PDB file of C-alpha atoms in Angstrom:
ATOM      1  CA  GLN A 283     145.846 185.342  94.613  1.00  0.00           C
ATOM      2  CA  PRO A 284     149.006 187.129  95.611  1.00  0.00           C
ATOM      3  CA  GLU A 285     152.229 185.594  94.417  1.00  0.00           C
ATOM      4  CA  LEU A 286     154.772 184.452  97.019  1.00  0.00           C
ATOM      5  CA  PRO A 287     158.297 185.655  96.848  1.00  0.00           C
ATOM      6  CA  ASP A 288     160.829 183.430  95.129  1.00  0.00           C
ATOM      7  CA  GLY A 289     162.626 182.729  98.407  1.00  0.00           C
ATOM      8  CA  GLU A 290     159.497 181.380 100.123  1.00  0.00           C
ATOM      9  CA  VAL A 291     158.707 179.071  97.171  1.00  0.00           C
ATOM     10  CA  GLU A 292     162.199 177.600  97.285  1.00  0.00           C
ATOM     11  CA  SER A 293     161.909 177.138 101.067  1.00  0.00           C
ATOM     12  CA  ASP A 294     158.624 175.215 100.724  1.00  0.00           C
ATOM     13  CA  ALA A 295     160.131 173.006  98.027  1.00  0.00           C
ATOM     14  CA  ALA A 296     163.161 172.280 100.188  1.00  0.00           C
ATOM     15  CA  ASN A 297     160.914 171.341 103.123  1.00  0.00           C
ATOM     16  CA  GLY A 298     158.940 168.977 100.870  1.00  0.00           C
ATOM     17  CA  ASN A 299     162.081 167.262  99.626  1.00  0.00           C
ATOM     18  CA  GLY A 300     163.340 166.836 103.203  1.00  0.00           C
ATOM     19  CA  MET A 301     160.088 165.227 104.307  1.00  0.00           C
ATOM     20  CA  THR A 302     160.237 162.823 101.334  1.00  0.00           C
ATOM     21  CA  GLU A 303     163.799 161.792 102.193  1.00  0.00           C
ATOM     22  CA  GLU A 304     162.813 161.117 105.833  1.00  0.00           C
ATOM     23  CA  VAL A 305     159.918 158.897 104.699  1.00  0.00           C
ATOM     24  CA  ASP A 306     162.252 156.965 102.373  1.00  0.00           C
ATOM     25  CA  VAL A 307     164.772 156.353 105.174  1.00  0.00           C
ATOM     26  CA  GLU A 308     162.047 155.093 107.528  1.00  0.00           C
ATOM     27  CA  GLU A 309     160.672 152.722 104.882  1.00  0.00           C
ATOM     28  CA  LYS A 310     164.145 151.356 104.154  1.00  0.00           C
ATOM     29  CA  ALA A 311     164.776 150.863 107.880  1.00  0.00           C
ATOM     30  CA  LYS A 312     161.485 148.961 108.227  1.00  0.00           C
ATOM     31  CA  GLU A 313     162.346 146.795 105.232  1.00  0.00           C
ATOM     32  CA  LEU A 314     165.805 145.996 106.607  1.00  0.00           C
ATOM     33  CA  LEU A 315     164.331 145.176 110.019  1.00  0.00           C
ATOM     34  CA  GLN A 316     161.705 142.899 108.446  1.00  0.00           C
ATOM     35  CA  GLU A 317     164.335 141.115 106.361  1.00  0.00           C
ATOM     36  CA  ALA A 318     166.486 140.584 109.454  1.00  0.00           C
ATOM     37  CA  GLU A 319     163.521 139.106 111.352  1.00  0.00           C
ATOM     38  CA  GLU A 320     162.650 136.792 108.464  1.00  0.00           C
ATOM     39  CA  GLU A 321     166.264 135.620 108.212  1.00  0.00           C
ATOM     40  CA  GLU A 322     166.379 134.945 111.942  1.00  0.00           C
ATOM     41  CA  GLU A 323     163.152 132.919 111.733  1.00  0.00           C
ATOM     42  CA  GLU A 324     164.583 130.873 108.849  1.00  0.00           C
ATOM     43  CA  ASN A 325     167.760 130.156 110.810  1.00  0.00           C
ATOM     44  CA  MET A 326     165.733 129.051 113.813  1.00  0.00           C
ATOM     45  CA  ALA A 327     163.634 126.780 111.603  1.00  0.00           C
ATOM     46  CA  GLU A 328     166.789 125.202 110.155  1.00  0.00           C
ATOM     47  CA  ASP A 329     168.263 124.649 113.610  1.00  0.00           C
ATOM     48  CA  THR A 330     165.018 123.028 114.737  1.00  0.00           C
ATOM     49  CA  THR A 331     164.999 120.760 111.680  1.00  0.00           C
ATOM     50  CA  LEU A 332     168.594 119.682 112.244  1.00  0.00           C
ATOM     51  CA  SER A 333     168.077 118.945 115.919  1.00  0.00           C
ATOM     52  CA  SER A 334     164.678 117.261 115.552  1.00  0.00           C
ATOM     53  CA  SER A 335     166.279 114.161 114.001  1.00  0.00           C
ATOM     54  CA  THR A 336     168.120 113.305 117.220  1.00  0.00           C
ATOM     55  CA  LYS A 337     166.465 115.280 119.971  1.00  0.00           C
ATOM     56  CA  ALA A 338     162.785 115.989 120.589  1.00  0.00           C
ATOM     57  CA  VAL A 339     161.154 118.787 122.527  1.00  0.00           C
ATOM     58  CA  PRO A 340     159.268 117.381 125.527  1.00  0.00           C
ATOM     59  CA  LEU A 341     155.525 117.827 125.308  1.00  0.00           C
ATOM     60  CA  LYS A 342     155.184 118.190 129.071  1.00  0.00           C
ATOM     61  CA  THR A 343     157.228 118.000 132.260  1.00  0.00           C
ATOM     62  CA  TYR A 344     157.533 114.664 134.068  1.00  0.00           C
ATOM     63  CA  SER A 345     158.885 113.946 137.514  1.00  0.00           C
ATOM     64  CA  ALA A 346     162.482 112.837 138.003  1.00  0.00           C
ATOM     65  CA  ASP A 347     161.245 109.663 139.701  1.00  0.00           C
ATOM     66  CA  ALA A 348     159.168 108.694 136.654  1.00  0.00           C
ATOM     67  CA  GLN A 349     162.143 109.324 134.383  1.00  0.00           C
ATOM     68  CA  LYS A 350     164.384 107.075 136.509  1.00  0.00           C
ATOM     69  CA  LYS A 351     161.818 104.272 136.353  1.00  0.00           C
ATOM     70  CA  TRP A 352     161.561 104.527 132.569  1.00  0.00           C
ATOM     71  CA  VAL A 353     165.359 104.507 132.312  1.00  0.00           C
ATOM     72  CA  ALA A 354     165.411 101.276 134.333  1.00  0.00           C
ATOM     73  CA  HIS A 355     162.620  99.846 132.157  1.00  0.00           C
ATOM     74  CA  GLY A 356     164.548 100.635 128.976  1.00  0.00           C
ATOM     75  CA  ALA A 357     167.915  99.442 130.294  1.00  0.00           C
ATOM     76  CA  ILE A 358     166.437  96.058 131.216  1.00  0.00           C
ATOM     77  CA  GLY A 359     164.737  95.855 127.822  1.00  0.00           C
ATOM     78  CA  VAL A 360     168.027  96.522 126.016  1.00  0.00           C
ATOM     79  CA  THR A 361     169.743  93.858 128.143  1.00  0.00           C
ATOM     80  CA  ILE A 362     167.021  91.303 127.344  1.00  0.00           C
ATOM     81  CA  PHE A 363     166.571  91.822 123.613  1.00  0.00           C
ATOM     82  CA  GLY A 364     170.026  93.152 122.800  1.00  0.00           C
ATOM     83  CA  LEU A 365     172.109  90.654 124.797  1.00  0.00           C
ATOM     84  CA  LEU A 366     170.243  87.695 126.359  1.00  0.00           C
ATOM     85  CA  VAL A 367     168.006  86.741 123.424  1.00  0.00           C
ATOM     86  CA  PRO A 368     170.797  86.966 120.780  1.00  0.00           C
ATOM     87  CA  SER A 369     173.067  84.949 123.086  1.00  0.00           C
ATOM     88  CA  ALA A 370     170.398  82.262 123.563  1.00  0.00           C
ATOM     89  CA  ILE A 371     169.905  81.971 119.802  1.00  0.00           C
ATOM     90  CA  SER A 372     173.662  81.907 119.213  1.00  0.00           C
ATOM     91  CA  SER A 373     174.175  79.126 121.769  1.00  0.00           C
ATOM     92  CA  ALA A 374     171.767  76.962 119.752  1.00  0.00           C
ATOM     93  CA  PHE A 375     173.347  77.966 116.435  1.00  0.00           C
ATOM     94  CA  PHE A 376     176.866  77.029 117.605  1.00  0.00           C
ATOM     95  CA  ARG A 377     175.947  73.987 119.701  1.00  0.00           C
ATOM     96  CA  ASP A 378     178.372  71.814 117.722  1.00  0.00           C
ATOM     97  CA  LEU A 379     181.278  73.856 119.109  1.00  0.00           C
ATOM     98  CA  ILE A 380     180.249  73.215 122.749  1.00  0.00           C
ATOM     99  CA  PRO A 381     178.208  69.988 122.576  1.00  0.00           C
ATOM    100  CA  GLY A 382     178.391  69.235 126.274  1.00  0.00           C
ATOM    101  CA  TYR A 383     177.465  72.684 127.614  1.00  0.00           C
ATOM    102  CA  TRP A 384     175.326  74.527 125.097  1.00  0.00           C
ATOM    103  CA  ILE A 385     171.988  73.234 126.447  1.00  0.00           C
ATOM    104  CA  TYR A 386     172.747  74.506 129.961  1.00  0.00           C
ATOM    105  CA  ILE A 387     173.760  77.923 128.618  1.00  0.00           C
ATOM    106  CA  HIS A 388     170.627  78.006 126.454  1.00  0.00           C
ATOM    107  CA  VAL A 389     168.302  77.117 129.347  1.00  0.00           C
ATOM    108  CA  ILE A 390     169.891  79.626 131.755  1.00  0.00           C
ATOM    109  CA  LEU A 391     169.615  82.435 129.192  1.00  0.00           C
ATOM    110  CA  ASN A 392     165.961  81.622 128.449  1.00  0.00           C
ATOM    111  CA  VAL A 393     164.955  81.447 132.110  1.00  0.00           C
ATOM    112  CA  THR A 394     166.795  84.722 132.828  1.00  0.00           C
ATOM    113  CA  THR A 395     165.010  86.322 129.861  1.00  0.00           C
ATOM    114  CA  PHE A 396     161.664  85.154 131.234  1.00  0.00           C
ATOM    115  CA  ALA A 397     162.331  86.581 134.723  1.00  0.00           C
ATOM    116  CA  MET A 398     163.672  89.926 133.490  1.00  0.00           C
ATOM    117  CA  THR A 399     160.794  90.344 131.017  1.00  0.00           C
ATOM    118  CA  PHE A 400     158.277  89.975 133.819  1.00  0.00           C
ATOM    119  CA  PHE A 401     160.228  92.491 135.892  1.00  0.00           C
ATOM    120  CA  THR A 402     160.484  95.175 133.198  1.00  0.00           C
ATOM    121  CA  VAL A 403     156.797  94.797 132.231  1.00  0.00           C
ATOM    122  CA  GLY A 404     155.926  95.176 135.916  1.00  0.00           C
ATOM    123  CA  ILE A 405     157.861  98.467 136.001  1.00  0.00           C
ATOM    124  CA  ALA A 406     155.917  99.666 132.950  1.00  0.00           C
ATOM    125  CA  PHE A 407     152.522  98.852 134.464  1.00  0.00           C
ATOM    126  CA  ALA A 408     153.437 100.421 137.798  1.00  0.00           C
ATOM    127  CA  THR A 409     154.756 103.631 136.214  1.00  0.00           C
ATOM    128  CA  MET A 410     152.193 104.176 133.462  1.00  0.00           C
ATOM    129  CA  ASN A 411     149.461 105.525 135.774  1.00  0.00           C
ATOM    130  CA  GLY A 412     151.914 108.002 137.293  1.00  0.00           C
ATOM    131  CA  MET A 413     152.720 109.727 134.019  1.00  0.00           C
ATOM    132  CA  GLY A 414     150.092 112.355 134.761  1.00  0.00           C
ATOM    133  CA  ASP A 415     148.274 112.133 131.425  1.00  0.00           C
ATOM    134  CA  ALA A 416     145.099 110.131 130.943  1.00  0.00           C
ATOM    135  CA  SER A 417     145.912 109.608 127.269  1.00  0.00           C
ATOM    136  CA  GLU A 418     149.058 107.696 128.242  1.00  0.00           C
ATOM    137  CA  GLY A 419     147.279 104.913 130.103  1.00  0.00           C
ATOM    138  CA  HIS A 420     147.551 101.196 129.434  1.00  0.00           C
ATOM    139  CA  MET A 421     147.426  99.888 125.861  1.00  0.00           C
ATOM    140  CA  LYS A 422     147.431 103.354 124.238  1.00  0.00           C
ATOM    141  CA  GLU A 423     150.493 102.755 122.076  1.00  0.00           C
ATOM    142  CA  VAL A 424     151.621  99.968 119.748  1.00  0.00           C
ATOM    143  CA  HIS A 425     154.624  99.745 122.070  1.00  0.00           C
ATOM    144  CA  HIS A 426     152.321  98.686 124.917  1.00  0.00           C
ATOM    145  CA  ILE A 427     150.582  95.985 122.856  1.00  0.00           C
ATOM    146  CA  VAL A 428     153.857  94.553 121.557  1.00  0.00           C
ATOM    147  CA  GLY A 429     155.232  94.519 125.106  1.00  0.00           C
ATOM    148  CA  LEU A 430     152.306  92.413 126.324  1.00  0.00           C
ATOM    149  CA  LEU A 431     152.660  90.111 123.309  1.00  0.00           C
ATOM    150  CA  LEU A 432     156.365  89.660 124.050  1.00  0.00           C
ATOM    151  CA  LEU A 433     155.560  88.741 127.639  1.00  0.00           C
ATOM    152  CA  LEU A 434     153.212  85.989 126.413  1.00  0.00           C
ATOM    153  CA  LEU A 435     155.673  84.728 123.791  1.00  0.00           C
ATOM    154  CA  VAL A 436     158.598  84.624 126.223  1.00  0.00           C
ATOM    155  CA  SER A 437     156.451  82.727 128.740  1.00  0.00           C
ATOM    156  CA  PHE A 438     155.399  80.214 126.073  1.00  0.00           C
ATOM    157  CA  GLN A 439     158.973  79.836 124.801  1.00  0.00           C
ATOM    158  CA  THR A 440     160.361  79.110 128.268  1.00  0.00           C
ATOM    159  CA  ALA A 441     157.656  76.561 129.105  1.00  0.00           C
ATOM    160  CA  ASN A 442     157.920  74.951 125.660  1.00  0.00           C
ATOM    161  CA  GLY A 443     161.656  74.504 126.154  1.00  0.00           C
ATOM    162  CA  PHE A 444     161.039  72.199 129.115  1.00  0.00           C
ATOM    163  CA  LEU A 445     158.524  70.174 127.061  1.00  0.00           C
ATOM    164  CA  ARG A 446     161.120  69.081 124.498  1.00  0.00           C
ATOM    165  CA  PRO A 447     160.345  65.546 123.227  1.00  0.00           C
ATOM    166  CA  PRO A 448     163.013  62.843 123.700  1.00  0.00           C
ATOM    167  CA  ARG A 449     165.678  62.255 121.086  1.00  0.00           C
ATOM    168  CA  GLU A 450     164.328  60.116 118.261  1.00  0.00           C
ATOM    169  CA  PHE A 451     165.837  56.968 116.736  1.00  0.00           C
ATOM    170  CA  ILE A 452     164.790  54.692 113.883  1.00  0.00           C
ATOM    171  CA  THR A 453     163.781  51.104 114.578  1.00  0.00           C
ATOM    172  CA  ASP A 454     162.453  48.167 112.557  1.00  0.00           C
ATOM    173  CA  ASP A 455     160.545  46.753 115.505  1.00  0.00           C
ATOM    174  CA  VAL A 456     156.907  47.818 115.221  1.00  0.00           C
ATOM    175  CA  THR A 457     156.316  46.746 118.823  1.00  0.00           C
ATOM    176  CA  ASP A 458     159.018  49.093 120.178  1.00  0.00           C
ATOM    177  CA  HIS A 459     157.231  51.809 122.170  1.00  0.00           C
ATOM    178  CA  THR A 460     160.334  53.367 123.708  1.00  0.00           C
ATOM    179  CA  PRO A 461     160.054  57.185 123.904  1.00  0.00           C
ATOM    180  CA  GLY A 462     161.565  58.574 120.735  1.00  0.00           C
ATOM    181  CA  ALA A 463     161.274  55.342 118.741  1.00  0.00           C
ATOM    182  CA  ILE A 464     160.244  55.881 115.108  1.00  0.00           C
ATOM    183  CA  HIS A 465     159.481  53.053 112.730  1.00  0.00           C
ATOM    184  CA  ARG A 466     161.431  53.125 109.495  1.00  0.00           C
ATOM    185  CA  SER A 467     158.252  53.593 107.477  1.00  0.00           C
ATOM    186  CA  GLN A 468     157.551  56.899 109.300  1.00  0.00           C
ATOM    187  CA  THR A 469     160.906  58.572 108.734  1.00  0.00           C
ATOM    188  CA  LYS A 470     159.600  60.800 105.913  1.00  0.00           C
ATOM    189  CA  SER A 471     156.762  62.317 107.952  1.00  0.00           C
ATOM    190  CA  LEU A 472     156.989  65.230 110.376  1.00  0.00           C
ATOM    191  CA  THR A 473     157.771  63.800 113.774  1.00  0.00           C
ATOM    192  CA  THR A 474     156.823  65.219 117.164  1.00  0.00           C
ATOM    193  CA  ARG A 475     160.360  66.412 117.840  1.00  0.00           C
ATOM    194  CA  THR A 476     160.581  68.052 114.404  1.00  0.00           C
ATOM    195  CA  LEU A 477     157.349  69.975 114.997  1.00  0.00           C
ATOM    196  CA  TRP A 478     158.582  70.993 118.435  1.00  0.00           C
ATOM    197  CA  TYR A 479     161.897  72.184 116.985  1.00  0.00           C
ATOM    198  CA  LEU A 480     160.181  74.257 114.284  1.00  0.00           C
ATOM    199  CA  SER A 481     157.857  75.919 116.810  1.00  0.00           C
ATOM    200  CA  HIS A 482     160.664  76.582 119.304  1.00  0.00           C
ATOM    201  CA  ALA A 483     163.054  78.002 116.714  1.00  0.00           C
ATOM    202  CA  GLY A 484     160.348  80.078 115.018  1.00  0.00           C
ATOM    203  CA  CYS A 485     159.133  81.525 118.318  1.00  0.00           C
ATOM    204  CA  GLY A 486     162.697  82.435 119.304  1.00  0.00           C
ATOM    205  CA  LEU A 487     163.295  84.334 116.061  1.00  0.00           C
ATOM    206  CA  LEU A 488     159.920  86.081 116.405  1.00  0.00           C
ATOM    207  CA  ILE A 489     160.823  87.203 119.926  1.00  0.00           C
ATOM    208  CA  PHE A 490     164.119  88.570 118.634  1.00  0.00           C
ATOM    209  CA  ALA A 491     162.404  90.517 115.814  1.00  0.00           C
ATOM    210  CA  LEU A 492     159.646  91.942 118.037  1.00  0.00           C
ATOM    211  CA  GLY A 493     162.195  92.745 120.741  1.00  0.00           C
ATOM    212  CA  THR A 494     164.215  94.773 118.239  1.00  0.00           C
ATOM    213  CA  TYR A 495     161.111  96.787 117.328  1.00  0.00           C
ATOM    214  CA  GLN A 496     160.194  97.174 120.995  1.00  0.00           C
ATOM    215  CA  VAL A 497     163.525  98.648 122.036  1.00  0.00           C
ATOM    216  CA  HIS A 498     163.621 100.953 118.995  1.00  0.00           C
ATOM    217  CA  SER A 499     160.087 102.273 119.595  1.00  0.00           C
ATOM    218  CA  GLY A 500     160.728 102.600 123.333  1.00  0.00           C
ATOM    219  CA  MET A 501     163.744 104.816 122.718  1.00  0.00           C
ATOM    220  CA  GLY A 502     161.596 107.000 120.455  1.00  0.00           C
ATOM    221  CA  LEU A 503     158.871 107.349 123.093  1.00  0.00           C
ATOM    222  CA  PHE A 504     161.414 108.190 125.793  1.00  0.00           C
ATOM    223  CA  SER A 505     162.965 110.871 123.580  1.00  0.00           C
ATOM    224  CA  LYS A 506     159.520 112.319 122.871  1.00  0.00           C
ATOM    225  CA  ARG A 507     158.523 112.456 126.531  1.00  0.00           C
ATOM    226  CA  PHE A 508     161.736 113.732 128.069  1.00  0.00           C
ATOM    227  CA  GLY A 509     163.366 115.656 125.201  1.00  0.00           C
ATOM    228  CA  THR A 510     166.477 113.475 125.089  1.00  0.00           C
ATOM    229  CA  THR A 511     168.503 112.088 122.190  1.00  0.00           C
ATOM    230  CA  ASP A 512     166.828 109.263 120.276  1.00  0.00           C
ATOM    231  CA  TRP A 513     169.288 106.335 120.135  1.00  0.00           C
ATOM    232  CA  GLY A 514     166.937 104.085 118.167  1.00  0.00           C
ATOM    233  CA  SER A 515     168.964 104.221 114.952  1.00  0.00           C
ATOM    234  CA  VAL A 516     172.147 103.360 116.846  1.00  0.00           C
ATOM    235  CA  TYR A 517     170.434 100.333 118.379  1.00  0.00           C
ATOM    236  CA  LEU A 518     169.281  99.127 114.951  1.00  0.00           C
ATOM    237  CA  GLY A 519     172.866  99.423 113.741  1.00  0.00           C
ATOM    238  CA  TYR A 520     174.021  97.321 116.698  1.00  0.00           C
ATOM    239  CA  ILE A 521     171.410  94.634 115.945  1.00  0.00           C
ATOM    240  CA  PHE A 522     172.477  94.569 112.295  1.00  0.00           C
ATOM    241  CA  LEU A 523     176.068  94.053 113.444  1.00  0.00           C
ATOM    242  CA  VAL A 524     175.035  91.186 115.744  1.00  0.00           C
ATOM    243  CA  ILE A 525     173.105  89.475 112.928  1.00  0.00           C
ATOM    244  CA  THR A 526     176.066  89.874 110.574  1.00  0.00           C
ATOM    245  CA  VAL A 527     178.500  88.379 113.095  1.00  0.00           C
ATOM    246  CA  VAL A 528     176.230  85.411 113.913  1.00  0.00           C
ATOM    247  CA  ILE A 529     175.473  84.573 110.273  1.00  0.00           C
ATOM    248  CA  GLY A 530     179.127  85.041 109.303  1.00  0.00           C
ATOM    249  CA  GLY A 531     180.267  82.828 112.169  1.00  0.00           C
ATOM    250  CA  LYS A 532     177.742  80.109 111.318  1.00  0.00           C
ATOM    251  CA  SER A 533     178.815  80.158 107.667  1.00  0.00           C
ATOM    252  CA  TRP A 534     182.485  79.847 108.682  1.00  0.00           C
ATOM    253  CA  VAL A 535     181.712  76.863 110.941  1.00  0.00           C
ATOM    254  CA  LYS A 536     179.767  75.129 108.148  1.00  0.00           C
ATOM    255  CA  LEU A 537     182.577  75.679 105.654  1.00  0.00           C
ATOM    256  CA  ARG A 538     185.141  74.357 108.129  1.00  0.00           C
ATOM    257  CA  GLU A 539     183.028  71.238 108.790  1.00  0.00           C
ATOM    258  CA  ARG A 540     182.625  70.624 105.071  1.00  0.00           C
ATOM    259  CA  LYS A 541     186.358  70.996 104.514  1.00  0.00           C
ATOM    260  CA  SER A 542     187.095  68.646 107.415  1.00  0.00           C
ATOM    261  CA  LYS A 543     184.732  65.980 106.016  1.00  0.00           C
ATOM    262  CA  ARG A 544     186.295  66.269 102.568  1.00  0.00           C
ATOM    263  CA  LEU A 545     189.816  65.849 103.955  1.00  0.00           C
ATOM    264  CA  SER A 546     188.685  62.882 106.043  1.00  0.00           C
ATOM    265  CA  PHE A 547     187.128  61.247 102.992  1.00  0.00           C
ATOM    266  CA  GLU A 548     190.263  61.821 100.900  1.00  0.00           C
ATOM    267  CA  MET A 549     192.462  60.336 103.628  1.00  0.00           C
ATOM    268  CA  GLN A 550     190.170  57.314 103.916  1.00  0.00           C
ATOM    269  CA  MET A 551     190.197  56.712 100.177  1.00  0.00           C
ATOM    270  CA  GLY A 552     193.957  57.224 100.033  1.00  0.00           C
ATOM    271  CA  GLY A 553     194.574  54.780 102.873  1.00  0.00           C
ATOM    272  CA  GLU A 554     192.833  51.851 101.230  1.00  0.00           C
ATOM    273  CA  GLY A 555     195.385  51.412  98.392  1.00  0.00           C
ATOM    274  CA  PHE A 556     195.488  48.611  95.816  1.00  0.00           C
ATOM    275  CA  ASN A 557     197.325  45.272  96.396  1.00  0.00           C
ATOM    276  CA  TYR A 558     198.520  42.955  93.630  1.00  0.00           C
ATOM    277  CA  GLY A 559     199.679  39.311  93.892  1.00  0.00           C
ATOM    278  CA  ASP A 560     199.344  36.793  96.684  1.00  0.00           C
ATOM    279  CA  ASP A 561     198.653  38.281 100.109  1.00  0.00           C
ATOM    280  CA  ASN A 562     200.781  35.560 101.700  1.00  0.00           C
ATOM    281  CA  SER A 563     203.833  36.253  99.607  1.00  0.00           C
ATOM    282  CA  SER A 564     206.505  38.593 100.831  1.00  0.00           C
ATOM    283  CA  ASP A 565     206.805  40.170  97.415  1.00  0.00           C
ATOM    284  CA  THR A 566     203.549  42.115  97.497  1.00  0.00           C
ATOM    285  CA  MET A 567     203.138  45.206  95.333  1.00  0.00           C
ATOM    286  CA  SER A 568     201.066  48.002  96.834  1.00  0.00           C
ATOM    287  CA  PHE A 569     199.890  51.287  95.408  1.00  0.00           C
ATOM    288  CA  ARG A 570     198.762  54.352  97.412  1.00  0.00           C
ATOM    289  CA  PRO A 571     197.789  57.550  95.682  1.00  0.00           C
ATOM    290  CA  VAL A 572     199.658  60.590  96.831  1.00  0.00           C
TER     291      VAL A 572
END
């Protein structure tokens, strides 16, 4: 085999080195491009994670009319379970502060709750079939079942309020059949009014608890359907604030009543005094504790 000149050998070697350098540059460019794409995907994933806690991506597109109806449904629900029901419970809790008016306020709030609950459930039933998805029909979510249960409970609570037994009183006459009359021997047993009170108070608290869940879950469903901000956590914070204010106010009223009774008792005991000597004499010694 004939030997190539030294110049041609060096030229071939230089060409080989140049091709190797070009390959290395292309591989580095591909690696940098791949790293940039991976970093961009990670940033997008982080942004999605941060935004998913407050805002959801809608699964499908709904009509503007359907969205307006669901907004009305939710706004009425918030008014019922975030304002009317807590106010009705509070009027009963603080009835000693307004003894002549609390029952009228309580009845008006309960009747209004009953009417608005029927109205908002009617909106839900009328709008559900127009959502455009067969899987979102009636009774497909826990939210739907709890809504129907709340309708039944609110109806029972309102009717039960008008069935309140008469005020009870204790009597020694066994022949006394006046409504509300209780013989002294029966004072330790559960009376009709006591059972009614327990059922009415328990049902009211249950409605408040289920209503809180209902509004919270409804806000989550609305956010899921329409891609809006989920205000459920804010609503729970508001309910916690309401509970704190009501319990704190009730505790303050109880403490004030206890203090007032103690002062009244001390004044009564201090006013009796102790007398010495003849009551008819003008020289009567009296003692009153300070």
